[in-house]
Short mmCIF file of C-alpha atoms in Angstrom, two decimals:
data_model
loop_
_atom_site.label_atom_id
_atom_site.label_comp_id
_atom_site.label_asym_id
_atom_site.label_seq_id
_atom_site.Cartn_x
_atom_site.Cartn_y
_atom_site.Cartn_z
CA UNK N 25 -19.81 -47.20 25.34
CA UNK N 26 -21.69 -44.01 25.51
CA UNK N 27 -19.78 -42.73 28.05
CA UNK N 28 -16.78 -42.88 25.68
CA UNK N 29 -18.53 -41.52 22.98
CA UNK N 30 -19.56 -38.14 24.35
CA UNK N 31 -16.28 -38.41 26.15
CA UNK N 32 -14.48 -38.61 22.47
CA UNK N 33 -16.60 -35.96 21.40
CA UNK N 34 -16.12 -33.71 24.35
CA UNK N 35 -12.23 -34.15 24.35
CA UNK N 36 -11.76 -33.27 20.33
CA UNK N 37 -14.69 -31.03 20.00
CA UNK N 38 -14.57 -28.55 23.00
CA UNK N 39 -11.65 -29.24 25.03
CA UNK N 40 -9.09 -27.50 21.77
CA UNK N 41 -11.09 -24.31 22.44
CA UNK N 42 -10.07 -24.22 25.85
CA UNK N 43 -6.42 -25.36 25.56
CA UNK N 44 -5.68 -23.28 22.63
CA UNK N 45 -6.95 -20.26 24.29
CA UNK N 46 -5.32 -21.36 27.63
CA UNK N 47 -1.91 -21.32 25.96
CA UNK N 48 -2.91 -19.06 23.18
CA UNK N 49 -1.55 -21.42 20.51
CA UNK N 50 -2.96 -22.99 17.67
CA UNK N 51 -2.70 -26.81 16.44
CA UNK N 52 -4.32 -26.75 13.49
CA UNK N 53 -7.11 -27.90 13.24
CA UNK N 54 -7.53 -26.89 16.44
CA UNK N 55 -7.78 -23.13 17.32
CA UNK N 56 -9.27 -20.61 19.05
CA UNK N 57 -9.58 -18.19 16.08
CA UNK N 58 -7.58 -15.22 16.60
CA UNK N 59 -7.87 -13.68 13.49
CA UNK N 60 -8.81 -10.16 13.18
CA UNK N 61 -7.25 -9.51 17.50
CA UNK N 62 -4.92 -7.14 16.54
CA UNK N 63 -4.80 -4.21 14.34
CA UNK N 64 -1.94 -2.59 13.38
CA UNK N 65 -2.00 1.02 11.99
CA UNK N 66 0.94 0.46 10.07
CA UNK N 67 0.51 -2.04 7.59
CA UNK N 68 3.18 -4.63 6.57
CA UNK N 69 2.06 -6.90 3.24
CA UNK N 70 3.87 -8.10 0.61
CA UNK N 71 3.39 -7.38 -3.10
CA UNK N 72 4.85 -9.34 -6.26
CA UNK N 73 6.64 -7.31 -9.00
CA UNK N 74 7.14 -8.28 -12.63
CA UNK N 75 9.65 -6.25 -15.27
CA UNK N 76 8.85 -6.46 -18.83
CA UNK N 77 10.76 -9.17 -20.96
CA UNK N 78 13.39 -7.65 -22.55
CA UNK N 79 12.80 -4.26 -20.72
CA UNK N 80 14.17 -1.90 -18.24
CA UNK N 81 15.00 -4.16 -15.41
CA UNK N 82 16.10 -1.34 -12.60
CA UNK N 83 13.01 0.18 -12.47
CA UNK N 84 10.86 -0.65 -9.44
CA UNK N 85 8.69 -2.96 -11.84
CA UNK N 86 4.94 -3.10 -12.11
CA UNK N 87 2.85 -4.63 -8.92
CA UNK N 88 0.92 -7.81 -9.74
CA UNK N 89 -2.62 -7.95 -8.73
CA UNK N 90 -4.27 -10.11 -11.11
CA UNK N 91 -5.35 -12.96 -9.09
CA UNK N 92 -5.01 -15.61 -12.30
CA UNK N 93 -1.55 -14.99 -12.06
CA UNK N 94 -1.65 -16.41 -8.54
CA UNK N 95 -3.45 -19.64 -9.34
CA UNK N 96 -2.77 -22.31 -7.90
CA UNK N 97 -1.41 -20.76 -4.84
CA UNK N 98 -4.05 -18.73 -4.35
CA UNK N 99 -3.71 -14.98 -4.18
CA UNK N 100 -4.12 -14.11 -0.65
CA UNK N 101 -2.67 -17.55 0.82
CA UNK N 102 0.59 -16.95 -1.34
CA UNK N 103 1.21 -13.66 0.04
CA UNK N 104 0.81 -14.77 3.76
CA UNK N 105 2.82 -17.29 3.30
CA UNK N 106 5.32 -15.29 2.20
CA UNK N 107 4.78 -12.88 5.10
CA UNK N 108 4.58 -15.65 7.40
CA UNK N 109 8.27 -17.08 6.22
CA UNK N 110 9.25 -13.63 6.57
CA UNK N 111 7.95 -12.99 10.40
CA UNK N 112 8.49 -16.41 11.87
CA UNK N 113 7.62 -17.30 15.98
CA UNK N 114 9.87 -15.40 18.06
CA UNK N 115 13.24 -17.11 18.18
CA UNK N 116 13.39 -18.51 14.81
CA UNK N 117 15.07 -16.57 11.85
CA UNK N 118 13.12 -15.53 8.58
CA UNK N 119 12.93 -18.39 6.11
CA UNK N 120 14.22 -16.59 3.00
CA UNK N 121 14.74 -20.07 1.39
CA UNK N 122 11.22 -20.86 1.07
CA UNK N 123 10.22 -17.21 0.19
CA UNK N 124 12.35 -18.09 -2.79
CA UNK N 125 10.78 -21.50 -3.11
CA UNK N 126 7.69 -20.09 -3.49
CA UNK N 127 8.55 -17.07 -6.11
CA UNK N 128 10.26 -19.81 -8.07
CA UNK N 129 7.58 -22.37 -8.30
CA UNK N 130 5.28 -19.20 -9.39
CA UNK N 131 7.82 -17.66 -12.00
CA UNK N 132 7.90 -21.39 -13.44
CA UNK N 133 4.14 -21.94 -13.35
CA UNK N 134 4.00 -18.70 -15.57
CA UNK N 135 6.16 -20.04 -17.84
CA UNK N 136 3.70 -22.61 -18.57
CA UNK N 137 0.25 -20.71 -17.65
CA UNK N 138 -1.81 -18.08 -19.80
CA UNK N 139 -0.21 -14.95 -17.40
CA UNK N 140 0.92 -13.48 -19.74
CA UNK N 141 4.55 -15.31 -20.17
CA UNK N 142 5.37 -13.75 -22.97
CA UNK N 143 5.23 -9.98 -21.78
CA UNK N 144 6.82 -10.63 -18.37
CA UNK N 145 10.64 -11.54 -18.29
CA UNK N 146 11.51 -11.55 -14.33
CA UNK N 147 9.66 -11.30 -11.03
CA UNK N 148 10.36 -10.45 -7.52
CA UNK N 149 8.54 -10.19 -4.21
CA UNK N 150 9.01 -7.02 -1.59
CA UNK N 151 8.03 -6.78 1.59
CA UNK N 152 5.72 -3.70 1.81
CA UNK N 153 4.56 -0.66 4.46
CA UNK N 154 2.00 1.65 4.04
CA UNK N 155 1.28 4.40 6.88
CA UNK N 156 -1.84 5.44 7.85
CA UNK N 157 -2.57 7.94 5.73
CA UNK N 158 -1.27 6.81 2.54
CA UNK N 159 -2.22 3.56 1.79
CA UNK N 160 -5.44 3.00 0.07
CA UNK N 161 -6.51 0.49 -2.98
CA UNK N 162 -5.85 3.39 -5.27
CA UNK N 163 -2.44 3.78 -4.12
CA UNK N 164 -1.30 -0.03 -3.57
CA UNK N 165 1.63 1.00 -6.07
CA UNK N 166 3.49 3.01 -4.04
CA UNK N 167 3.95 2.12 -0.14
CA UNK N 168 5.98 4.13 1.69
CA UNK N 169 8.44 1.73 2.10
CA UNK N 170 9.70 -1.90 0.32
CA UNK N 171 12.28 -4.18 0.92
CA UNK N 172 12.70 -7.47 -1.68
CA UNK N 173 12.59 -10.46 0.25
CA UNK N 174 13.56 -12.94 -2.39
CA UNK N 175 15.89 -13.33 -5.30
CA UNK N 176 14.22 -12.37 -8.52
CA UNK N 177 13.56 -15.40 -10.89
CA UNK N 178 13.31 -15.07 -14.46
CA UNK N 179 9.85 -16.23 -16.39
CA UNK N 180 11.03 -19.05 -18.49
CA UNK N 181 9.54 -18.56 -22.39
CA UNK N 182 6.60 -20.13 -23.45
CA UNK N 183 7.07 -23.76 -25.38
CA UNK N 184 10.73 -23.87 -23.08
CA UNK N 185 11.63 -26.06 -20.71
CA UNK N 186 11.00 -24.19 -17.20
CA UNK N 187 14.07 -23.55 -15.87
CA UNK N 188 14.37 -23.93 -11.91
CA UNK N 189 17.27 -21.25 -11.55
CA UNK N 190 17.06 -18.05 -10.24
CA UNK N 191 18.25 -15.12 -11.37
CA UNK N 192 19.92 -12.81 -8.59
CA UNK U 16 -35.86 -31.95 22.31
CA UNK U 17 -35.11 -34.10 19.23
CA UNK U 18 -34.33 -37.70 20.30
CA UNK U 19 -35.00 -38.85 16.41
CA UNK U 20 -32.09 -39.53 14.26
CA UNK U 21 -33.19 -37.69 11.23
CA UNK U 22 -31.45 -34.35 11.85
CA UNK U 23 -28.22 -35.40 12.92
CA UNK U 24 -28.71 -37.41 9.80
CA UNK U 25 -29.23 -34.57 7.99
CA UNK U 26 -26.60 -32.63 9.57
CA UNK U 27 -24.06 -35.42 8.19
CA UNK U 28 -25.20 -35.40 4.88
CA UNK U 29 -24.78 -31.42 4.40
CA UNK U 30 -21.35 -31.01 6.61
CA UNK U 31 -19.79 -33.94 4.52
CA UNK U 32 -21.08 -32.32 1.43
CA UNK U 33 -20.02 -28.81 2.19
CA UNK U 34 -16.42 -30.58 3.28
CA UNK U 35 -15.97 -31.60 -0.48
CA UNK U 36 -17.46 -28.99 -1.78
CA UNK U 37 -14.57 -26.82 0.14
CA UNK U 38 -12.38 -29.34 -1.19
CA UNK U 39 -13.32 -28.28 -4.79
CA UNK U 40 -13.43 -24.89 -3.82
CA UNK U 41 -9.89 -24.91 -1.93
CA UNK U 42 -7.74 -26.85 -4.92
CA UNK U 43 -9.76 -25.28 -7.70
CA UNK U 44 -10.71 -28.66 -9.05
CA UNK U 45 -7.67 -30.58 -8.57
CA UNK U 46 -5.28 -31.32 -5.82
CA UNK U 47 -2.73 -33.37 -7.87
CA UNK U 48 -2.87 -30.43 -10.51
CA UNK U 49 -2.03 -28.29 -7.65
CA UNK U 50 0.63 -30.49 -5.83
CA UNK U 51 2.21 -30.58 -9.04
CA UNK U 52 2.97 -26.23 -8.82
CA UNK U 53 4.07 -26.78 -4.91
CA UNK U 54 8.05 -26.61 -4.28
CA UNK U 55 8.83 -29.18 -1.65
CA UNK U 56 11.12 -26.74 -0.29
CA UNK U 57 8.77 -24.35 1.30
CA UNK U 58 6.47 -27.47 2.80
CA UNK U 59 6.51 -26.60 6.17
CA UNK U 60 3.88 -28.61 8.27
CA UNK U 61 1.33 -27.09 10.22
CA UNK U 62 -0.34 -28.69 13.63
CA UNK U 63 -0.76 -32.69 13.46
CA UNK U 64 0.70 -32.36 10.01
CA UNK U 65 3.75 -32.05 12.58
CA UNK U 66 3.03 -35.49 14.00
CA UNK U 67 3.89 -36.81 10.46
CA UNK U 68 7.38 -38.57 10.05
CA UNK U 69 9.38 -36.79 8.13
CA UNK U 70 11.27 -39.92 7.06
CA UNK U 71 7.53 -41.05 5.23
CA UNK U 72 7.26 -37.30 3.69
CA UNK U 73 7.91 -37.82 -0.41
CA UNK U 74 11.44 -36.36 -1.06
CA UNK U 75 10.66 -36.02 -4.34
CA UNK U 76 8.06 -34.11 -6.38
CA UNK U 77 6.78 -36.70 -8.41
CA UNK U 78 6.24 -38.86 -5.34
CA UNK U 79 4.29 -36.06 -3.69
CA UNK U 80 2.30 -35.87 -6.70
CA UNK U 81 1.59 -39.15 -6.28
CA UNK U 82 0.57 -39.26 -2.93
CA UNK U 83 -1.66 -36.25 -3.38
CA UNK U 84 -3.52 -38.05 -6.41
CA UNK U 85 -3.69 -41.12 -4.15
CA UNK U 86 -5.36 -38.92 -0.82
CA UNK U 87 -7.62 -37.01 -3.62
CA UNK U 88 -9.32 -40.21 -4.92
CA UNK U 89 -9.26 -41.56 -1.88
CA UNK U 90 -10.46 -38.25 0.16
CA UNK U 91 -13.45 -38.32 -2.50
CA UNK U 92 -14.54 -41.65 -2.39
CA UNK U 93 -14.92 -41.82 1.38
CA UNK U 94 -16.38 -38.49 1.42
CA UNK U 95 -18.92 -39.33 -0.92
CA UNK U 96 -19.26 -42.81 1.26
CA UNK U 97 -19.75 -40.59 4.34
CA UNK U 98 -22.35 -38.34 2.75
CA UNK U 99 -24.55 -41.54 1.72
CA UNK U 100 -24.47 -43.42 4.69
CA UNK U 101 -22.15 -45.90 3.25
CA UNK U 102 -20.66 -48.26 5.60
CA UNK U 103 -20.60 -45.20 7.72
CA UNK U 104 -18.57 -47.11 10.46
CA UNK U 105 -15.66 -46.80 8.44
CA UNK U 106 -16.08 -44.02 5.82
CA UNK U 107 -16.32 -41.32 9.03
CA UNK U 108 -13.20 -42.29 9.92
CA UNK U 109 -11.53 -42.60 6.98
CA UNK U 110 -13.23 -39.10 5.76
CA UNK U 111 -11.42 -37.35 8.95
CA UNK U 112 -8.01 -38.84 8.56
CA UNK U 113 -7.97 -38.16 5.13
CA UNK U 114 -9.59 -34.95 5.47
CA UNK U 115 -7.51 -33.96 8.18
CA UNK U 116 -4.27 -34.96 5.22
CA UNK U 117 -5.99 -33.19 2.46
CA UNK U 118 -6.40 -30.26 4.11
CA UNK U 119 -3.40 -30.29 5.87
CA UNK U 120 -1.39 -30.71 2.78
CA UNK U 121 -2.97 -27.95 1.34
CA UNK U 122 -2.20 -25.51 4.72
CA UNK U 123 1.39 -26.76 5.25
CA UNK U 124 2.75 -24.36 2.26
CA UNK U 125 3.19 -21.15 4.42
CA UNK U 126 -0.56 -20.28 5.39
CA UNK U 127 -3.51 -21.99 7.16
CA UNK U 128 -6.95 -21.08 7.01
CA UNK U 129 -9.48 -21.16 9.47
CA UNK U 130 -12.72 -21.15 7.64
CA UNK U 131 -13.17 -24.53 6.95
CA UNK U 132 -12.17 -25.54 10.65
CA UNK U 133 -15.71 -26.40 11.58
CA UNK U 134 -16.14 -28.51 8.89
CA UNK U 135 -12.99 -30.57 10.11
CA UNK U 136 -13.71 -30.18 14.24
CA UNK U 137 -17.62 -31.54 13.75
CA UNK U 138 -15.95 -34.53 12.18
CA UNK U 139 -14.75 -35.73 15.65
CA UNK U 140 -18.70 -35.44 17.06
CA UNK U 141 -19.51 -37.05 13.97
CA UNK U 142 -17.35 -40.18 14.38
CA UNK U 143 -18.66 -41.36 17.41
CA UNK U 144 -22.06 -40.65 16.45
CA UNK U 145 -24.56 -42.85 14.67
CA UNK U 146 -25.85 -39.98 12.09
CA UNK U 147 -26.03 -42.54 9.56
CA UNK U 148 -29.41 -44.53 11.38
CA UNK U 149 -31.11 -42.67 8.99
CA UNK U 150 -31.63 -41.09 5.32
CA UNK U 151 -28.47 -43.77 4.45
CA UNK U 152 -27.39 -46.29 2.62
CA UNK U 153 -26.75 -48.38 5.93
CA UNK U 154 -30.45 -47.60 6.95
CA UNK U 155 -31.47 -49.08 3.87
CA UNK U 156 -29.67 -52.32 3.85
CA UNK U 157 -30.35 -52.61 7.22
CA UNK U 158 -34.24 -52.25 6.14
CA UNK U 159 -33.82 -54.14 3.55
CA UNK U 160 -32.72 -57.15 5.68
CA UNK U 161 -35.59 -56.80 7.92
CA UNK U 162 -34.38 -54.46 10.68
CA UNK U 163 -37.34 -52.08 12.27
CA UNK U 164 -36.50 -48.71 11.78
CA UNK U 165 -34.68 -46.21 13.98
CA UNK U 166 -36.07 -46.00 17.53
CA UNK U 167 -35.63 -42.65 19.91
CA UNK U 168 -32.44 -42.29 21.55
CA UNK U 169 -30.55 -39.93 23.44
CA UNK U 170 -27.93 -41.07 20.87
CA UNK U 171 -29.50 -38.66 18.39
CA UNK U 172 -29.47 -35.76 20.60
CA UNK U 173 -26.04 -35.31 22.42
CA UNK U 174 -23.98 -34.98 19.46
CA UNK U 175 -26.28 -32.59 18.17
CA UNK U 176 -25.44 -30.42 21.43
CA UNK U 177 -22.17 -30.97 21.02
CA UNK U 178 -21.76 -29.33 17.90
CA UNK U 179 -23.68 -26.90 19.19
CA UNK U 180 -21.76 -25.83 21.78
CA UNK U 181 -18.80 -26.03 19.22
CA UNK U 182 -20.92 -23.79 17.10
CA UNK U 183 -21.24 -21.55 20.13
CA UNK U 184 -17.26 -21.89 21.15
CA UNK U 185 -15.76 -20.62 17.90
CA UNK U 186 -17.64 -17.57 18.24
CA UNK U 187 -17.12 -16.74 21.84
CA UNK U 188 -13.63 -17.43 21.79
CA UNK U 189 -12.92 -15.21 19.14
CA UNK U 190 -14.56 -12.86 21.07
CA UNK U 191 -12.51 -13.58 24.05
CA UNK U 192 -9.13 -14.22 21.96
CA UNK U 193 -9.97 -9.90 21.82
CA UNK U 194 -10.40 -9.17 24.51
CA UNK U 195 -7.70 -10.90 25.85
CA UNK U 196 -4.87 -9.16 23.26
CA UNK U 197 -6.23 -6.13 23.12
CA UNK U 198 -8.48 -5.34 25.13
CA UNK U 199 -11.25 -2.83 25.01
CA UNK U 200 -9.08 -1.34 22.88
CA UNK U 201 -10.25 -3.45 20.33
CA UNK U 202 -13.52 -1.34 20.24
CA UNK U 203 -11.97 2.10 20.95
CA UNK U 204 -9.33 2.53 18.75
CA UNK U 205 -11.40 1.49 15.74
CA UNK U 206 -9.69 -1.91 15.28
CA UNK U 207 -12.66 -2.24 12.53
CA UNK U 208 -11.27 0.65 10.77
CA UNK U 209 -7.73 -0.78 10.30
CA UNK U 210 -9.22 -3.97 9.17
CA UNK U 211 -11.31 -2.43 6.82
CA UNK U 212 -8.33 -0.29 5.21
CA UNK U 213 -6.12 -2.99 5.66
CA UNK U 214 -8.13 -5.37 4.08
CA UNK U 215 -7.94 -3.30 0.85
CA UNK U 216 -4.33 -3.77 0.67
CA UNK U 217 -4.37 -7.71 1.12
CA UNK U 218 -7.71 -8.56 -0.54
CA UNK U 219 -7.71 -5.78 -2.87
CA UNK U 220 -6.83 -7.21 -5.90
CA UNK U 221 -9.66 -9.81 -5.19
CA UNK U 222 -12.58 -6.99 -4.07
CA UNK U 223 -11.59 -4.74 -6.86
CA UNK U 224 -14.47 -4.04 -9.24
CA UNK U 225 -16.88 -5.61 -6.45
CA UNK U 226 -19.58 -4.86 -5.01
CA UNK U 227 -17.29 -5.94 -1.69
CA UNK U 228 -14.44 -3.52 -2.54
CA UNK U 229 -17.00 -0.55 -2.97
CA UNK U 230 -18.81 -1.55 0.37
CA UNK U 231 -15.86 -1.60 2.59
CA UNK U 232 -13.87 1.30 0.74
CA UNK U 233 -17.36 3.33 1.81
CA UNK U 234 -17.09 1.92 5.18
CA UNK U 235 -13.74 2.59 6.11
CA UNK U 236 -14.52 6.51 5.05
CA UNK U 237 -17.02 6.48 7.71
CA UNK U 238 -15.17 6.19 11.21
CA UNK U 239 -18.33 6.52 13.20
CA UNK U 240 -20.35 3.80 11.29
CA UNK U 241 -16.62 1.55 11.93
CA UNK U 242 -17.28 2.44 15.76
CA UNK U 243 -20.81 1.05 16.16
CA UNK U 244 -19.70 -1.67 14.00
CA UNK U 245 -16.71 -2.63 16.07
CA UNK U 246 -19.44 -2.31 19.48
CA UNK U 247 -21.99 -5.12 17.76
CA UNK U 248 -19.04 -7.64 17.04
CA UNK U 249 -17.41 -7.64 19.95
CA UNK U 250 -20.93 -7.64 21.92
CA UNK U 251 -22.35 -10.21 19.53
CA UNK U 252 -19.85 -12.72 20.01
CA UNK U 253 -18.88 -12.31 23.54
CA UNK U 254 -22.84 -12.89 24.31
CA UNK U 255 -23.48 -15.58 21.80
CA UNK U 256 -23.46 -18.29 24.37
CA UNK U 257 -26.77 -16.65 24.76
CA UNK U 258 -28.17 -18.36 21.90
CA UNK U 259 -28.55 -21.74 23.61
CA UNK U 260 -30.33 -20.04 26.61
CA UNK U 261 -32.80 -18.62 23.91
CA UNK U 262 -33.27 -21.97 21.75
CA UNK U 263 -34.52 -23.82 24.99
CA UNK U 264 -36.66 -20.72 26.41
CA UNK U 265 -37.52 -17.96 23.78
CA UNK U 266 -37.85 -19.15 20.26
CA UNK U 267 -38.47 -16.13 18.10
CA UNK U 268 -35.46 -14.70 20.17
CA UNK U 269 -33.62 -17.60 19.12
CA UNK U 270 -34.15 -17.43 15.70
CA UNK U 271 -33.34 -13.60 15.21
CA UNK U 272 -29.93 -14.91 16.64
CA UNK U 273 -30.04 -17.22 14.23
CA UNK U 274 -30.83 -14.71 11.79
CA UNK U 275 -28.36 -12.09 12.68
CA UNK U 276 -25.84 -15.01 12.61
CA UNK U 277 -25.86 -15.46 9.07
CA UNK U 278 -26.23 -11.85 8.08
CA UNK U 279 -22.59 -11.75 10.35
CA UNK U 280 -21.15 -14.33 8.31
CA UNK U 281 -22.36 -12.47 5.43
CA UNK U 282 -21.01 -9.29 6.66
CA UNK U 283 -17.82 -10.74 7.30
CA UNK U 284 -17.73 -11.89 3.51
CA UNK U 285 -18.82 -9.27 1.77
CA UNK U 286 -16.52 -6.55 3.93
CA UNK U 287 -13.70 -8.50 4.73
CA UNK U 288 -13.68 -10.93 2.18
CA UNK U 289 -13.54 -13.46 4.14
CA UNK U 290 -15.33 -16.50 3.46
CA UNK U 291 -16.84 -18.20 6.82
CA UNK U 292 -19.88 -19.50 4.80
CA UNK U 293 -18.95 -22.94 4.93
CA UNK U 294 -20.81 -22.93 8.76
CA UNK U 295 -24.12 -22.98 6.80
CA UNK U 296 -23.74 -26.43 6.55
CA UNK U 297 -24.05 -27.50 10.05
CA UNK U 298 -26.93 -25.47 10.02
CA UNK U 299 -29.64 -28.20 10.38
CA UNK U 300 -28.14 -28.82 14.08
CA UNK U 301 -30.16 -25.91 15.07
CA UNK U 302 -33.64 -26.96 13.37
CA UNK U 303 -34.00 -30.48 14.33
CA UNK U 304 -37.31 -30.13 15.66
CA UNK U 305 -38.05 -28.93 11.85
CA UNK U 306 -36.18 -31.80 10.46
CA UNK U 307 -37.28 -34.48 12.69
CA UNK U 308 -40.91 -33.79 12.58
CA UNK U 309 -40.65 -33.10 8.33
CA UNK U 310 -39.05 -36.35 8.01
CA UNK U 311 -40.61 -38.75 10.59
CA UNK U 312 -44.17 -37.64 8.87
CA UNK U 313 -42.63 -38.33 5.69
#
């Protein structure tokens, strides 16, 4: 009975480490952590832009960074997920679908949440690259390249009934 | 060597503790508040969320609502059961498998995280060990009913190695997982650097007007302090089997490893913003001489 004890333990606790890294493939929850491998000196990211309600909708719209807007994706986790839909495994095509899912659920969650639904009318999310030289915190507004990624989804008005269409 | 069963007991009661603490810290309070915001159309399972039949998967999101408040009652109760001692025969297993569909869940919108995997991969030591002989509710009853308390065992001591060699393995494979994409490279081309200015595009929002976002903005302007930085990571965690060499033969050795352990995790925090804290919690496995001789006097 021991025996299959430390055998359980051996098998789910220390043989993932090996197979993941082996085949350099995750299973969540097993992994072999390789976060933070490889660095690229171009960085790819994607940022979430809101136009005013009732304002100039052709500008290129005003990055949001406030992370209450995020809740309760998460800040961080909603924009890798978006990246991740957007740079699938090899072989399979970008998911634009759930990008949009995702900005939907958001722009609706607005509509109902304290970020500021009555000042923002749509929002979009872009794909974003910053070269070496010119990215920085202080300049997170102006990569040197962006490409949207989903449709852009109107912020339904407070006290309304969120509306799950979006707006192209 | 600790053959007494009140650090692995103790080892249960703060890894179950920090697992719904992460739980809390992960849904913000609420995971059927939270299911309620997710669009079923981006749920796109991740690992042995895959094993999952898609034909049993709500299609609806008022019925995933409703299985999410069902798993978060039912995640917390046998959590809370596993932290006591209750019934522990039962509530370990039930805390993994519904762990293991909590957390899940929450990962199988887009993005997983890794830094509550230890909490989740020290559950499958923790099944098959008896960690609840002592400081438990089980321990208590059994007391109660006139059963002598817990002898020595071996039984107290292997899963304690175990998880320390799991401890170990997350560490040195990351260090490997380097090596092996990029090589030394990793260290010469100031890999650390990127990070560090990459880091303030993804996390920046959350380090801005921190302490965090001052520290690593400082950092990343000094290349040469990035260099020696990048040196001690990749040296610290491609040696860190070393640790177990020094717990058995040098212990002041041992517990500057320790030591400079936590500062990484720390470090890793506070410049990457990152949060691999969560591995505090498993760290009685490393003092059960401490805890065993404490408790046994006690």
């Amino acid at each position: 009975m021991r025996r299959a004890r430390i055998g359980f333990a051996i098998v789910f606790g220390l043989m993932p480490f090996v197979l993941c890294f082996a085949f350099n493939r995750e299973f969540w929850p097993f992994t072999h952590f390789p976060m933070y491998s490889k660095a690229s000196k171009r960085v790819v990211w994607t940022q979430l832009r809101a136009w005013p309600r009732g304002g100039d909708q052709t500008g290129p719209g005003e990055v949001i960074l406030d992370k209450d807007c995020f809740h309760p994706f998460g800040t961080v986790r909603f924009h890798y997920a978006l990246l991740n839909f957007m740079s699938p495994r090899a072989g399979a095509a970008p998911a634009r679908d759930k990008v949009d899912a995702m900005v939907g659920a958001l722009a609706r969650q607005w509509g109902s949440s304290s970020c500021s639904p009555e000042a923002w009318g749509t929002i979009q999310a872009y794909l974003v690259w910053f070269e070496p030289d010119g990215f920085s915190r202080w300049k997170i507004e102006n990569p040197s390249e962006m490409r949207a990624i989903s449709s852009r989804f109107e912020i339904p008005a407070p006290n309304l009934v969120p509306s799950s269409e979006g707006a192209p | 060597m600790s053959r007494k069963p009140y650090a692995l007991a103790v080892a249960r009661i703060t890894a179950y503790a920090a697992l719904l603490a992460t739980y809390f810290y992960f849904f913000t309070g609420s995971m059927s508040a939270w299911a309620r915001a997710m669009p079923l159309e981006a749920w796109t399972p991740v690992g042995v969320l895959s094993l999952w039949p898609e034909g049993w998967f709500p299609t609806t999101s008022a019925g995933f609502v409703q299985l999410c408040t069902w798993l978060e009652i039912l995640f917390v109760v046998s959590a809370l059961a596993a932290i006591t001692g209750f019934k522990w025969a039962w509530s370990a297993w039930t805390t993994l498998i519904l762990s293991l569909l909590v957390f899940g869940i929450r990962h199988s919108f887009g993005h997983a995280f890794r830094t509550e995997s230890i909490l989740l991969l020290a559950q499958f030591v923790f099944v098959v060990s008896k960690a609840a002989d002592a400081v438990s509710f089980d321990a208590w009853w059994a007391r109660r009913k006139g059963a002598s308390g817990p002898h020595e065992s071996i039984d107290y001591e292997w899963p304690l190695w175990i998880l320390r060699l799991m401890w170990v393995g997350i560490f040195f494979s990351s260090g490997l997982t380097k090596l092996r994409v990029s090589g030394f490279e990793w260290v010469t081309d100031n890999y650390i650097h990127d990070f560090l200015l990459s880091n303030l595009v993804t996390r920046g929002p959350n380090l801005e007007n921190q302490i965090q976002g001052g520290l690593s903005g400082w950092l990343a302007d000094h290349r040469e302090l990035c260099l020696v930085l990048g040196i001690l990571t990749l040296a610290f965690e491609i040696f860190y089997p070393v640790i177990l060499g020094l717990r058995l033969k040098w212990r002041r050795g041992f517990y500057v490893a320790l030591a400079m352990t936590i500062i990484f995790q720390m470090s890793v925090y506070i410049l990457m913003g990152v949060n691999f804290m969560f591995y505090f919690a498993l760290l009685p496995i490393w003092s059960d001489r401490w805890i065993d001789s404490r408790l046994s006097s006690s």
